[in-house]
C-alpha cells in the first residue's frame, strides 16, 4: 500500500474526529470535498474559521452570539421580567424553536457534578444573581434543567440562593411528551407525571 | 413464566448449543466441568442480564472467540410469548433485545422473567459480611419492584457525587455545607424509599422464612430476621426522611473528616436469628446450610404468591452436600412447586426415585464436553 496524498490522509483523520463519523464516512466526505470546485471548499473552510473566530458569548446571558450583547438580550420586546435558566446554549436553541417563551435566558455553562469537578463556583450563578439584583426588573426565574440527579442538585442550589430576592422561582413541568402513547413511557416518567398532575 | 427454547453461541465452554426445555422439572447431570452450570447461567443472563457465577461478561466468552450470544423463547401469564436475547462483544459491550427490539437500559430487563437461584455460594449469605445480604435483598426486591431498582440506581449515583464532593472539596466549611445540601435532599429522598421498601418486604418475608426453614429442617427451631438501619425502620417514607435528615446533620463533622457518606441504606444489615440466637455467631455448618436454603425457598414462595406468574427456579449443584432425607424433602417441595425448575448435579442422586420422568413435563439431560443429550430417565 502507498499513500499518494498526505493531504487527503490528513483531511480524513480530522474528519474522522467528528461526532458520529467513523473512518469510512470520513473517507467518503474527504473524497467528496476533493471532487467539489474550489469555491465550495473555501466557503466551508471559512464557515469553520468563522465559527471559531467570530462566534462569541453574550456577556449578559452567556449564550452564543455573533455580537455582545446578543440579539435576545438587546431586544426590548423580550423584556417581560422572565429569565429562563438553562444548562447550555443548545438548550436556548431548542427552546427558541418553540417560539413560546418571550423572556430572556441565562446559560449556566454546565451543571453541578462533583465527579466531573464542577461545583457551583464554576457555573455562571453569580452572574445570574447580579442580573436579578440589577435593573432588568426580573420577577420570575424559570428553571429548565434536566430532570436527573445533577439537574435536580443544580435547581435546588439555585432555588435556595434565590430565596433572598423577590422573584418567583418556577420549573418546567416534567411528564409525558406530546404525540406519544402512555405505553411507551417509562415508569419513572409516568410516576413523576402523576405526582405533578394538574386540574383539568 | 417458563423458557421452552434456548440457543447459545460461544458461551463459556459451549460453542453452539440448542435445547428445548420441559415446562416443569429439568434435571441436568454430567461430570464436573462438562458445562451444566453454563446452561442455566445462560438462562440467568436472559433474566437478570448477568451471570450468577462470573463477575465479568468478559470471562464468559468462549476461549478464542470475541463475542457470545444467548437467545431464549419464553411463555407465561404476564406475557404469553416473547423472545429475549443477550449479546456481548468486547468492542460493543452487552446488549439485550426483547423480540428483536433493543432495551434502552439493561435494568429494564429485571423483573420481566423473575428467577430464583440456589447455588453452593448461598452459604455466603449467612456466613459473610452484610454486603452479601444487602445484595440478596436488592436483587430480591428489584425483581418485583421496578421503582425500587430505580431508586437504588439513583441512590448509588447521588452517593457517588456526594462522596466525591466530600473528598475533593477544599475550602470554607459553610460553603461545603451549602454545596452538600442539594445532594443531601436527594440522598434522603431516594434512601428513605429504599429503607421503607426493604422494611416492608422483609416484614412479610419473615413468615415465609419461618415456614420454609421448618419444612426443610424438620425441626421446630424458630427463625427470625431483624432489619437494621441507622434509624427505626418503618414503611412510612416521611417518617424515615425526617430521621435521615437529623442523622445527616448529626454526623456532618464525621463525614467531612472521613470524606465519605456514612449514613444510609448502603450500610444496612439484616440479622438472621435461630431461636433468638444470631446465626452468624452461633450457627453450626449444617444450620447455615439449611438457613441459606430456606432463604431461597422462601424467596421462591414469596414470588409465587406476590407475582402474577411463577418464577423460574434454578438449583445449581445443591444436592451434593444434603443428606438423603433433606434431598427427599427438597425434591418433594420442587414437585409441589408448579413453576419451571432447573437442577444441575454432578453426583448420581437417585432422582428417578422422586421424579416421574414418564411425565412429559419433566425431562432428564446429560452433559458431556458441552454436548447435551436428552435421555428418558436417569
Coordinates of C-alpha atoms in Angstrom, one line a residue:
Chain A
X1 CA 0.0 0.0 0.0
X2 CA 1.2 3.5 -0.8
X3 CA -0.5 6.8 0.1
X4 CA -0.2 9.2 -2.8
X5 CA -1.7 12.3 -1.0
X6 CA -0.7 13.1 2.5
X7 CA -3.2 16.0 2.4
X8 CA -6.1 13.7 1.7
X9 CA -5.0 11.5 4.6
X10 CA -4.8 14.4 7.0
X11 CA -8.3 15.6 5.9
X12 CA -9.7 12.1 6.6
X13 CA -8.0 11.9 10.0
X14 CA -9.5 15.3 11.0
X15 CA -13.0 14.5 9.7
X16 CA -13.0 11.1 11.5
X17 CA -12.9 13.0 14.8
X18 CA -16.3 14.5 14.2
X19 CA -19.1 13.1 16.3
X20 CA -20.9 10.2 14.7
X21 CA -18.3 9.9 11.9
X22 CA -16.2 6.8 11.5
X23 CA -13.2 6.5 9.3
X24 CA -15.3 5.1 6.4
X25 CA -17.6 8.1 6.4
X26 CA -14.7 10.5 6.8
X27 CA -13.1 8.9 3.7
X28 CA -16.3 9.5 1.8
X29 CA -16.6 13.1 2.9
X30 CA -13.0 13.9 2.1
X31 CA -13.2 12.4 -1.4
X32 CA -16.5 14.2 -2.0
X33 CA -14.8 17.5 -1.0
X34 CA -11.9 16.8 -3.2
X35 CA -14.3 16.5 -6.2
X36 CA -16.1 19.8 -5.5
X37 CA -15.0 23.1 -7.0
X38 CA -12.6 25.4 -5.1
X39 CA -15.4 27.9 -4.2
X40 CA -17.3 25.3 -2.2
X41 CA -14.3 24.1 -0.3
X42 CA -13.3 27.7 0.6
X43 CA -16.9 28.5 1.8
X44 CA -16.8 25.5 4.0
X45 CA -13.3 26.4 5.4
X46 CA -14.4 29.9 6.0
X47 CA -17.5 28.8 7.8
X48 CA -15.5 26.7 10.1
X49 CA -13.0 29.5 10.8
X50 CA -15.8 32.0 11.5
X51 CA -17.4 29.6 13.8
X52 CA -14.3 29.7 16.0
X53 CA -13.2 33.3 15.4
X54 CA -16.5 35.2 15.3
X55 CA -18.9 33.4 17.4
X56 CA -18.6 34.7 20.9
X57 CA -20.5 34.6 24.2
X58 CA -23.0 37.2 25.3
X59 CA -21.6 38.7 28.5
X60 CA -25.1 39.1 29.9
X61 CA -26.8 35.7 29.4
X62 CA -23.8 33.5 28.4
X63 CA -25.5 32.4 25.2
X64 CA -23.5 32.1 22.0
X65 CA -23.8 35.1 19.7
X66 CA -22.1 37.0 16.9
X67 CA -22.2 40.1 18.9
X68 CA -22.2 41.2 22.6
X69 CA -24.9 41.6 23.9
X70 CA -26.8 39.1 21.9
X71 CA -30.0 39.7 19.9
X72 CA -32.2 38.3 22.7
X73 CA -30.7 40.4 25.4
X74 CA -30.8 43.5 23.2
X75 CA -34.4 43.1 22.1
X76 CA -36.7 45.3 24.2
X77 CA -39.7 43.0 23.3
X78 CA -38.1 40.2 25.3
X79 CA -38.1 42.3 28.4
X80 CA -41.0 40.7 30.2
X81 CA -39.5 40.1 33.6
X82 CA -38.8 36.4 33.0
X83 CA -35.5 34.6 32.9
X84 CA -35.1 31.0 31.8
X85 CA -32.1 29.2 33.3
X86 CA -30.6 26.5 31.1
X87 CA -27.5 24.3 31.2
X88 CA -26.0 25.1 27.8
X89 CA -26.6 27.2 24.7
X90 CA -28.0 24.4 22.7
X91 CA -30.9 24.4 25.2
X92 CA -31.6 28.0 24.2
X93 CA -31.7 27.0 20.6
X94 CA -34.2 24.3 21.3
X95 CA -36.5 26.4 23.5
X96 CA -36.3 29.3 20.9
X97 CA -37.6 27.0 18.2
X98 CA -40.8 26.5 20.2
X99 CA -41.4 30.3 20.0
X100 CA -43.4 30.1 23.2
X101 CA -41.0 31.7 25.6
X102 CA -40.8 35.5 25.2
X103 CA -38.4 36.3 28.1
X104 CA -34.7 36.2 28.3
X105 CA -32.2 33.4 29.0
X106 CA -29.4 32.7 31.4
X107 CA -26.9 30.0 30.3
X108 CA -25.1 28.3 33.2
X109 CA -22.4 26.8 31.1
X110 CA -22.7 23.4 32.8
X111 CA -24.3 21.6 35.7
X112 CA -23.2 20.8 39.2
X113 CA -21.4 17.5 39.2
X114 CA -18.6 16.9 41.8
X115 CA -17.5 13.8 39.9
X116 CA -16.7 16.0 36.9
X117 CA -15.1 18.5 39.2
X118 CA -17.9 21.1 38.5
X119 CA -19.0 23.0 41.6
X120 CA -21.4 25.9 41.7
X121 CA -18.4 28.3 41.5
X122 CA -17.6 27.1 38.0
X123 CA -21.1 28.0 36.7
X124 CA -22.5 31.4 35.9
X125 CA -24.6 31.5 39.0
X126 CA -23.1 34.8 40.4
X127 CA -23.9 36.4 37.1
X128 CA -27.5 35.3 37.4
X129 CA -27.8 36.8 40.9
X130 CA -26.3 40.1 39.6
X131 CA -28.9 40.2 36.9
X132 CA -31.7 39.6 39.3
X133 CA -30.4 42.2 41.7
X134 CA -29.8 44.6 38.7
X135 CA -32.0 46.8 36.6
X136 CA -33.7 44.1 34.4
X137 CA -36.8 44.0 36.6
X138 CA -36.9 40.3 36.8
X139 CA -39.9 38.9 38.6
X140 CA -39.8 35.2 37.6
X141 CA -36.9 32.7 37.2
X142 CA -37.8 29.6 35.3
X143 CA -35.5 26.6 35.9
X144 CA -35.3 24.5 32.8
X145 CA -32.6 21.9 33.7
X146 CA -32.5 18.2 33.0
X147 CA -34.5 16.1 35.5
X148 CA -31.6 13.9 36.6
X149 CA -29.7 13.9 39.9
X150 CA -27.2 16.7 38.7
X151 CA -30.0 18.8 37.2
X152 CA -32.0 18.5 40.5
X153 CA -29.0 19.4 42.6
X154 CA -28.4 22.5 40.5
X155 CA -32.0 23.5 40.6
X156 CA -32.1 23.1 44.3
X157 CA -28.9 25.1 44.8
X158 CA -30.1 28.0 42.7
X159 CA -33.6 28.0 44.2
X160 CA -32.1 28.3 47.6
X161 CA -29.9 31.2 46.6
X162 CA -32.9 33.0 45.0
X163 CA -34.8 33.0 48.3
X164 CA -33.2 36.3 49.2
X165 CA -34.7 38.0 46.2
X166 CA -38.2 38.9 45.5
X167 CA -38.7 36.7 42.5
X168 CA -40.9 33.7 41.7
X169 CA -39.0 30.6 41.0
X170 CA -40.7 28.1 38.8
X171 CA -39.6 25.0 36.9
X172 CA -40.7 23.5 33.7
X173 CA -43.2 20.6 34.1
X174 CA -41.9 17.0 33.8
X175 CA -44.1 14.4 32.3
X176 CA -45.4 12.8 29.2
X177 CA -44.1 14.1 25.8
X178 CA -46.7 15.2 23.3
X179 CA -47.6 12.9 20.4
X180 CA -46.6 9.7 22.3
X181 CA -48.6 7.0 24.0
X182 CA -48.7 6.0 27.6
X183 CA -47.5 2.5 27.0
X184 CA -44.1 3.8 25.7
X185 CA -43.4 5.9 28.8
X186 CA -41.0 4.5 31.3
X187 CA -42.3 4.1 34.9
X188 CA -40.1 6.9 36.3
X189 CA -41.5 9.5 34.0
X190 CA -45.0 8.2 34.4
X191 CA -44.9 8.3 38.2
X192 CA -43.5 11.8 38.0
X193 CA -46.2 12.9 35.7
X194 CA -48.8 11.5 38.2
X195 CA -47.1 13.4 41.0
X196 CA -47.3 16.7 39.1
X197 CA -50.7 16.2 37.6
X198 CA -52.9 19.3 37.3
X199 CA -56.6 20.2 37.3
X200 CA -58.4 19.6 34.1
Chain B
X1 CA -43.0 -18.0 33.4
X2 CA -41.0 -20.6 31.5
X3 CA -38.4 -20.9 28.9
X4 CA -39.1 -23.6 26.3
X5 CA -36.2 -23.0 23.9
X6 CA -32.6 -21.9 24.4
X7 CA -29.8 -21.2 21.9
X8 CA -26.3 -20.3 23.0
X9 CA -23.2 -19.4 21.0
X10 CA -19.6 -19.1 22.3
X11 CA -20.8 -19.1 25.9
X12 CA -18.3 -20.4 28.5
X13 CA -17.4 -23.9 27.3
X14 CA -20.4 -24.2 24.9
X15 CA -19.5 -23.5 21.3
X16 CA -23.0 -23.9 19.9
X17 CA -25.9 -25.5 21.9
X18 CA -29.6 -25.6 21.1
X19 CA -32.0 -27.1 23.7
X20 CA -35.8 -27.4 24.2
X21 CA -36.7 -27.4 27.8
X22 CA -39.5 -29.1 29.7
X23 CA -42.2 -27.0 31.4
X24 CA -41.7 -28.4 34.9
X25 CA -38.6 -30.2 36.2
X26 CA -35.4 -30.2 34.1
X27 CA -32.6 -32.3 35.6
X28 CA -29.1 -31.9 34.1
X29 CA -26.3 -34.2 35.1
X30 CA -22.8 -34.9 33.9
X31 CA -19.3 -34.8 35.2
X32 CA -17.6 -31.7 36.7
X33 CA -16.7 -29.1 34.1
X34 CA -19.0 -30.6 31.4
X35 CA -21.0 -27.4 31.0
X36 CA -24.1 -28.0 33.2
X37 CA -23.9 -24.7 35.1
X38 CA -23.3 -22.8 31.8
X39 CA -26.7 -23.9 30.6
X40 CA -28.6 -22.4 33.5
X41 CA -26.2 -19.4 33.7
X42 CA -27.2 -18.6 30.1
X43 CA -30.9 -18.6 31.2
X44 CA -29.9 -16.4 34.1
X45 CA -28.4 -13.9 31.6
X46 CA -31.8 -13.7 29.9
X47 CA -33.5 -13.0 33.3
X48 CA -31.0 -10.7 35.1
X49 CA -28.7 -9.5 32.3
X50 CA -25.7 -11.0 34.1
X51 CA -24.1 -14.2 35.2
X52 CA -24.7 -15.7 38.6
X53 CA -21.3 -17.3 38.5
X54 CA -18.8 -14.9 36.9
X55 CA -18.4 -11.3 37.9
X56 CA -17.4 -10.1 34.4
X57 CA -19.0 -10.6 31.0
X58 CA -15.5 -10.8 29.5
X59 CA -14.8 -14.1 31.2
X60 CA -17.8 -16.0 30.0
X61 CA -16.9 -15.6 26.3
X62 CA -15.8 -19.0 24.9
X63 CA -12.0 -19.2 24.7
X64 CA -10.6 -17.8 21.4
X65 CA -13.9 -16.1 20.5
X66 CA -14.7 -12.4 20.6
X67 CA -18.4 -12.5 21.5
X68 CA -21.2 -14.6 22.9
X69 CA -24.9 -14.7 22.1
X70 CA -27.8 -16.2 24.0
X71 CA -31.4 -16.4 22.8
X72 CA -34.4 -17.8 24.6
X73 CA -38.1 -18.2 23.9
X74 CA -40.4 -17.6 26.9
X75 CA -44.0 -18.1 27.6
X76 CA -46.1 -17.2 30.6
X77 CA -49.0 -15.4 32.2
X78 CA -47.7 -11.9 32.4
X79 CA -46.8 -12.0 28.7
X80 CA -47.8 -15.0 26.6
X81 CA -44.9 -15.3 24.2
X82 CA -41.7 -13.5 23.7
X83 CA -38.0 -13.8 22.8
X84 CA -35.2 -12.4 24.9
X85 CA -31.6 -12.3 23.5
X86 CA -28.4 -11.1 25.0
X87 CA -25.2 -10.5 23.1
X88 CA -21.8 -9.4 24.3
X89 CA -18.7 -8.5 22.4
X90 CA -15.5 -6.9 23.7
X91 CA -15.9 -3.9 21.5
X92 CA -19.6 -3.2 21.8
X93 CA -20.4 -4.4 25.2
X94 CA -23.6 -6.0 26.3
X95 CA -27.0 -5.6 24.6
X96 CA -30.4 -7.1 25.4
X97 CA -33.2 -7.5 22.9
X98 CA -36.8 -8.3 23.6
X99 CA -38.5 -9.6 20.5
X100 CA -35.5 -8.2 18.5
X101 CA -36.1 -4.7 19.8
X102 CA -33.2 -3.4 21.9
X103 CA -33.7 -2.4 25.5
X104 CA -32.5 1.1 26.3
X105 CA -31.2 0.1 29.7
X106 CA -30.1 -3.3 30.9
X107 CA -32.1 -2.7 34.1
X108 CA -35.3 -2.7 32.0
X109 CA -35.0 -6.4 31.8
X110 CA -35.1 -7.1 35.5
X111 CA -38.4 -8.5 36.6
X112 CA -39.5 -9.5 33.1
X113 CA -38.6 -13.1 33.9
X114 CA -38.4 -13.5 37.6
X115 CA -35.8 -16.0 38.7
X116 CA -34.6 -17.6 42.0
X117 CA -31.2 -19.3 42.1
X118 CA -29.9 -21.8 44.7
X119 CA -26.2 -22.3 44.5
X120 CA -23.4 -23.5 46.8
X121 CA -22.4 -19.9 47.1
X122 CA -25.6 -19.2 49.1
X123 CA -23.7 -20.0 52.2
X124 CA -22.0 -16.6 51.9
X125 CA -25.4 -15.1 52.7
X126 CA -25.3 -16.2 56.3
X127 CA -21.6 -16.6 56.8
X128 CA -20.1 -13.4 55.2
X129 CA -20.4 -9.7 55.7
X130 CA -23.6 -7.5 55.4
X131 CA -22.8 -6.6 51.7
X132 CA -23.9 -10.2 50.7
X133 CA -27.2 -9.8 52.5
X134 CA -27.8 -6.3 51.0
X135 CA -27.1 -7.6 47.5
X136 CA -29.5 -10.5 48.2
X137 CA -32.3 -8.3 49.3
X138 CA -31.7 -5.8 46.5
X139 CA -31.8 -8.5 43.8
X140 CA -34.9 -9.9 45.6
X141 CA -36.9 -6.6 45.6
X142 CA -35.7 -5.3 42.3
X143 CA -37.3 -8.3 40.5
X144 CA -40.7 -7.4 42.0
X145 CA -40.5 -3.6 42.1
X146 CA -39.0 -1.6 39.2
X147 CA -39.4 1.6 41.3
X148 CA -37.1 0.0 43.9
X149 CA -34.4 -0.7 41.4
X150 CA -34.7 2.8 40.0
X151 CA -34.2 4.2 43.5
X152 CA -31.2 2.0 44.1
X153 CA -29.5 3.2 40.9
X154 CA -30.4 6.8 41.7
X155 CA -29.1 6.5 45.3
X156 CA -25.8 5.0 44.1
X157 CA -25.2 7.9 41.7
X158 CA -26.1 10.5 44.3
X159 CA -23.9 8.9 46.9
X160 CA -21.0 8.8 44.4
X161 CA -21.4 12.5 43.7
X162 CA -21.7 13.3 47.4
X163 CA -18.6 11.2 48.2
X164 CA -16.6 12.9 45.5
X165 CA -17.6 16.3 46.9
X166 CA -16.6 15.3 50.4
X167 CA -13.2 14.0 49.1
X168 CA -12.3 16.8 46.6
X169 CA -13.6 19.9 48.3
X170 CA -11.0 22.1 49.9
X171 CA -12.5 25.4 51.1
X172 CA -14.5 27.0 53.8
X173 CA -16.8 24.8 55.8
X174 CA -20.0 26.8 55.3
X175 CA -19.5 26.7 51.6
X176 CA -19.1 22.9 51.7
X177 CA -22.4 22.7 53.7
X178 CA -24.2 24.7 51.1
X179 CA -22.7 22.5 48.3
X180 CA -23.7 19.3 50.1
X181 CA -27.3 20.4 50.7
X182 CA -28.7 19.7 47.2
X183 CA -27.2 16.2 47.4
X184 CA -28.4 15.6 50.9
X185 CA -32.0 16.3 49.9
X186 CA -31.8 13.8 47.1
X187 CA -29.9 11.2 49.1
X188 CA -32.7 11.4 51.8
X189 CA -35.4 11.1 49.2
X190 CA -34.0 8.0 47.4
X191 CA -32.5 6.4 50.6
X192 CA -35.7 6.7 52.6
X193 CA -37.7 5.0 49.8
X194 CA -35.2 2.1 49.8
X195 CA -35.4 1.7 53.5
X196 CA -39.2 1.7 53.6
X197 CA -39.4 -0.9 50.9
X198 CA -36.8 -3.1 52.4
X199 CA -38.6 -3.0 55.7
X200 CA -42.0 -3.7 54.1
X201 CA -40.7 -6.7 52.1
X202 CA -38.6 -8.2 55.0
X203 CA -41.5 -8.0 57.4
X204 CA -43.6 -10.2 55.1
X205 CA -40.6 -12.3 54.1
X206 CA -40.1 -13.4 57.8
X207 CA -43.2 -15.6 57.7
X208 CA -42.1 -17.3 54.5
X209 CA -38.7 -17.9 56.0
X210 CA -40.2 -19.5 59.2
X211 CA -42.3 -21.9 57.2
X212 CA -39.5 -22.9 54.8
X213 CA -36.9 -23.5 57.5
X214 CA -39.3 -25.7 59.4
X215 CA -40.1 -27.6 56.3
X216 CA -36.6 -28.2 55.2
X217 CA -35.0 -28.8 58.6
X218 CA -37.9 -30.8 60.0
X219 CA -37.1 -29.2 63.4
X220 CA -39.1 -26.6 65.2
X221 CA -36.3 -24.1 65.8
X222 CA -37.9 -20.7 65.1
X223 CA -36.2 -18.4 62.6
X224 CA -36.4 -14.7 62.6
X225 CA -34.7 -11.8 60.9
X226 CA -34.0 -8.3 62.1
X227 CA -33.6 -5.4 59.6
X228 CA -31.1 -3.0 61.0
X229 CA -30.6 0.5 59.6
X230 CA -29.4 3.8 61.2
X231 CA -33.0 4.7 62.3
X232 CA -36.1 2.9 63.4
X233 CA -37.3 1.3 60.2
X234 CA -40.9 1.9 59.1
X235 CA -43.0 1.7 56.0
X236 CA -43.7 5.4 56.2
X237 CA -41.2 7.2 53.9
X238 CA -41.8 10.7 55.5
X239 CA -41.0 9.2 58.9
X240 CA -37.7 7.9 57.7
X241 CA -36.9 11.1 55.9
X242 CA -37.1 13.2 59.0
X243 CA -34.9 10.8 60.9
X244 CA -32.5 10.7 58.0
X245 CA -32.2 14.5 57.8
X246 CA -31.4 14.7 61.5
X247 CA -28.9 11.9 61.3
X248 CA -27.1 13.6 58.4
X249 CA -26.9 16.8 60.4
X250 CA -25.5 14.9 63.4
X251 CA -22.7 13.1 61.5
X252 CA -21.7 16.0 59.3
X253 CA -18.4 16.7 61.0
X254 CA -17.5 13.0 61.0
X255 CA -18.4 12.7 57.3
X256 CA -16.2 15.7 56.4
X257 CA -13.4 14.3 58.4
X258 CA -13.7 10.8 56.9
X259 CA -14.6 12.2 53.4
X260 CA -17.4 9.6 52.9
X261 CA -21.1 9.2 53.2
X262 CA -21.7 7.2 56.4
X263 CA -25.4 7.2 56.8
X264 CA -27.9 5.4 54.6
X265 CA -29.2 2.1 53.3
X266 CA -25.7 1.2 51.9
X267 CA -24.8 0.4 55.4
X268 CA -27.8 -1.7 56.3
X269 CA -27.6 -5.1 57.9
X270 CA -30.0 -8.0 58.1
X271 CA -29.5 -10.2 61.2
X272 CA -30.6 -13.8 60.9
X273 CA -31.8 -15.4 64.1
X274 CA -32.3 -19.0 65.0
X275 CA -34.2 -19.4 68.3
X276 CA -33.2 -15.8 69.1
X277 CA -29.5 -16.6 68.7
X278 CA -27.6 -14.8 65.9
X279 CA -26.9 -17.4 63.3
X280 CA -23.7 -15.8 62.1
X281 CA -22.1 -16.2 65.5
X282 CA -23.7 -19.3 66.9
X283 CA -24.9 -21.4 63.9
X284 CA -23.4 -24.8 63.0
X285 CA -22.3 -25.6 59.5
X286 CA -25.5 -27.6 59.0
X287 CA -27.7 -24.8 60.3
X288 CA -26.0 -22.3 58.0
X289 CA -26.6 -24.6 55.1
X290 CA -30.3 -25.1 55.8
X291 CA -30.8 -21.4 56.6
X292 CA -29.4 -20.4 53.2
X293 CA -31.5 -23.0 51.5
X294 CA -34.6 -21.7 53.3
X295 CA -33.9 -18.1 52.3
X296 CA -34.0 -19.1 48.7
X297 CA -37.1 -21.3 49.0
X298 CA -38.8 -18.5 50.9
X299 CA -37.9 -16.2 48.0
X300 CA -39.5 -18.7 45.7
X301 CA -42.7 -18.9 47.7
X302 CA -42.8 -15.2 48.2
X303 CA -42.6 -14.6 44.5
X304 CA -45.1 -17.3 43.8
X305 CA -47.7 -15.5 46.0
X306 CA -46.8 -12.0 45.1
X307 CA -46.3 -12.1 41.3
X308 CA -48.8 -12.8 38.6
X309 CA -46.7 -15.6 37.3
X310 CA -44.4 -18.2 38.8
X311 CA -40.6 -17.5 38.8
X312 CA -38.1 -19.8 37.2
X313 CA -36.1 -21.7 39.8
X314 CA -32.5 -22.9 39.4
X315 CA -30.7 -25.3 41.7
X316 CA -27.0 -25.4 40.8
X317 CA -25.3 -28.3 42.4
X318 CA -27.0 -28.0 45.8
X319 CA -27.7 -31.7 46.3
X320 CA -24.1 -32.5 46.8
X321 CA -23.9 -31.9 50.5
X322 CA -27.5 -32.6 51.5
X323 CA -28.3 -35.9 53.3
X324 CA -30.8 -38.2 51.6
X325 CA -33.6 -37.2 53.8
X326 CA -33.2 -33.5 53.1
X327 CA -32.8 -34.3 49.4
X328 CA -36.1 -36.1 49.5
X329 CA -37.8 -33.1 51.3
X330 CA -36.4 -30.7 48.8
X331 CA -37.3 -32.7 45.8
X332 CA -40.8 -33.2 47.1
X333 CA -41.1 -29.4 47.5
X334 CA -40.0 -29.0 43.9
X335 CA -42.5 -31.5 42.7
X336 CA -45.1 -29.5 44.6
X337 CA -44.0 -26.2 43.0
X338 CA -45.9 -25.7 39.8
X339 CA -43.3 -23.5 38.0
X340 CA -40.3 -24.4 35.9
X341 CA -37.2 -25.8 37.7
X342 CA -33.7 -26.5 36.6
X343 CA -31.5 -28.8 38.6
X344 CA -27.8 -29.5 37.9
X345 CA -25.9 -32.2 39.7
X346 CA -22.6 -33.9 39.2
X347 CA -23.4 -36.6 41.7
X348 CA -25.7 -39.5 40.8
X349 CA -28.6 -38.6 43.0
X350 CA -31.4 -41.1 42.6
X351 CA -33.7 -38.5 41.0
X352 CA -35.6 -41.3 39.4
X353 CA -37.0 -42.3 42.8
X354 CA -38.6 -38.9 43.4
X355 CA -39.3 -37.5 39.9
X356 CA -41.6 -39.1 37.4
X357 CA -39.7 -38.9 34.1
X358 CA -42.6 -40.6 32.3
X359 CA -44.4 -37.3 32.7
X360 CA -43.7 -35.3 29.5
X361 CA -43.5 -32.2 31.7
X362 CA -40.2 -33.4 33.2
X363 CA -37.0 -34.1 31.4
X364 CA -33.6 -35.6 32.0
X365 CA -30.5 -34.3 30.3
X366 CA -26.9 -35.4 30.4
X367 CA -24.0 -33.1 29.5
X368 CA -20.6 -34.4 28.3
X369 CA -18.0 -32.0 27.0
X370 CA -20.6 -29.3 26.4
X371 CA -22.7 -31.7 24.4
X372 CA -26.2 -32.1 25.7
X373 CA -28.1 -35.4 25.3
X374 CA -31.7 -36.0 26.1
X375 CA -32.3 -39.2 27.9
X376 CA -35.6 -40.6 29.0
X377 CA -34.6 -41.4 32.6
X378 CA -31.5 -41.4 34.8

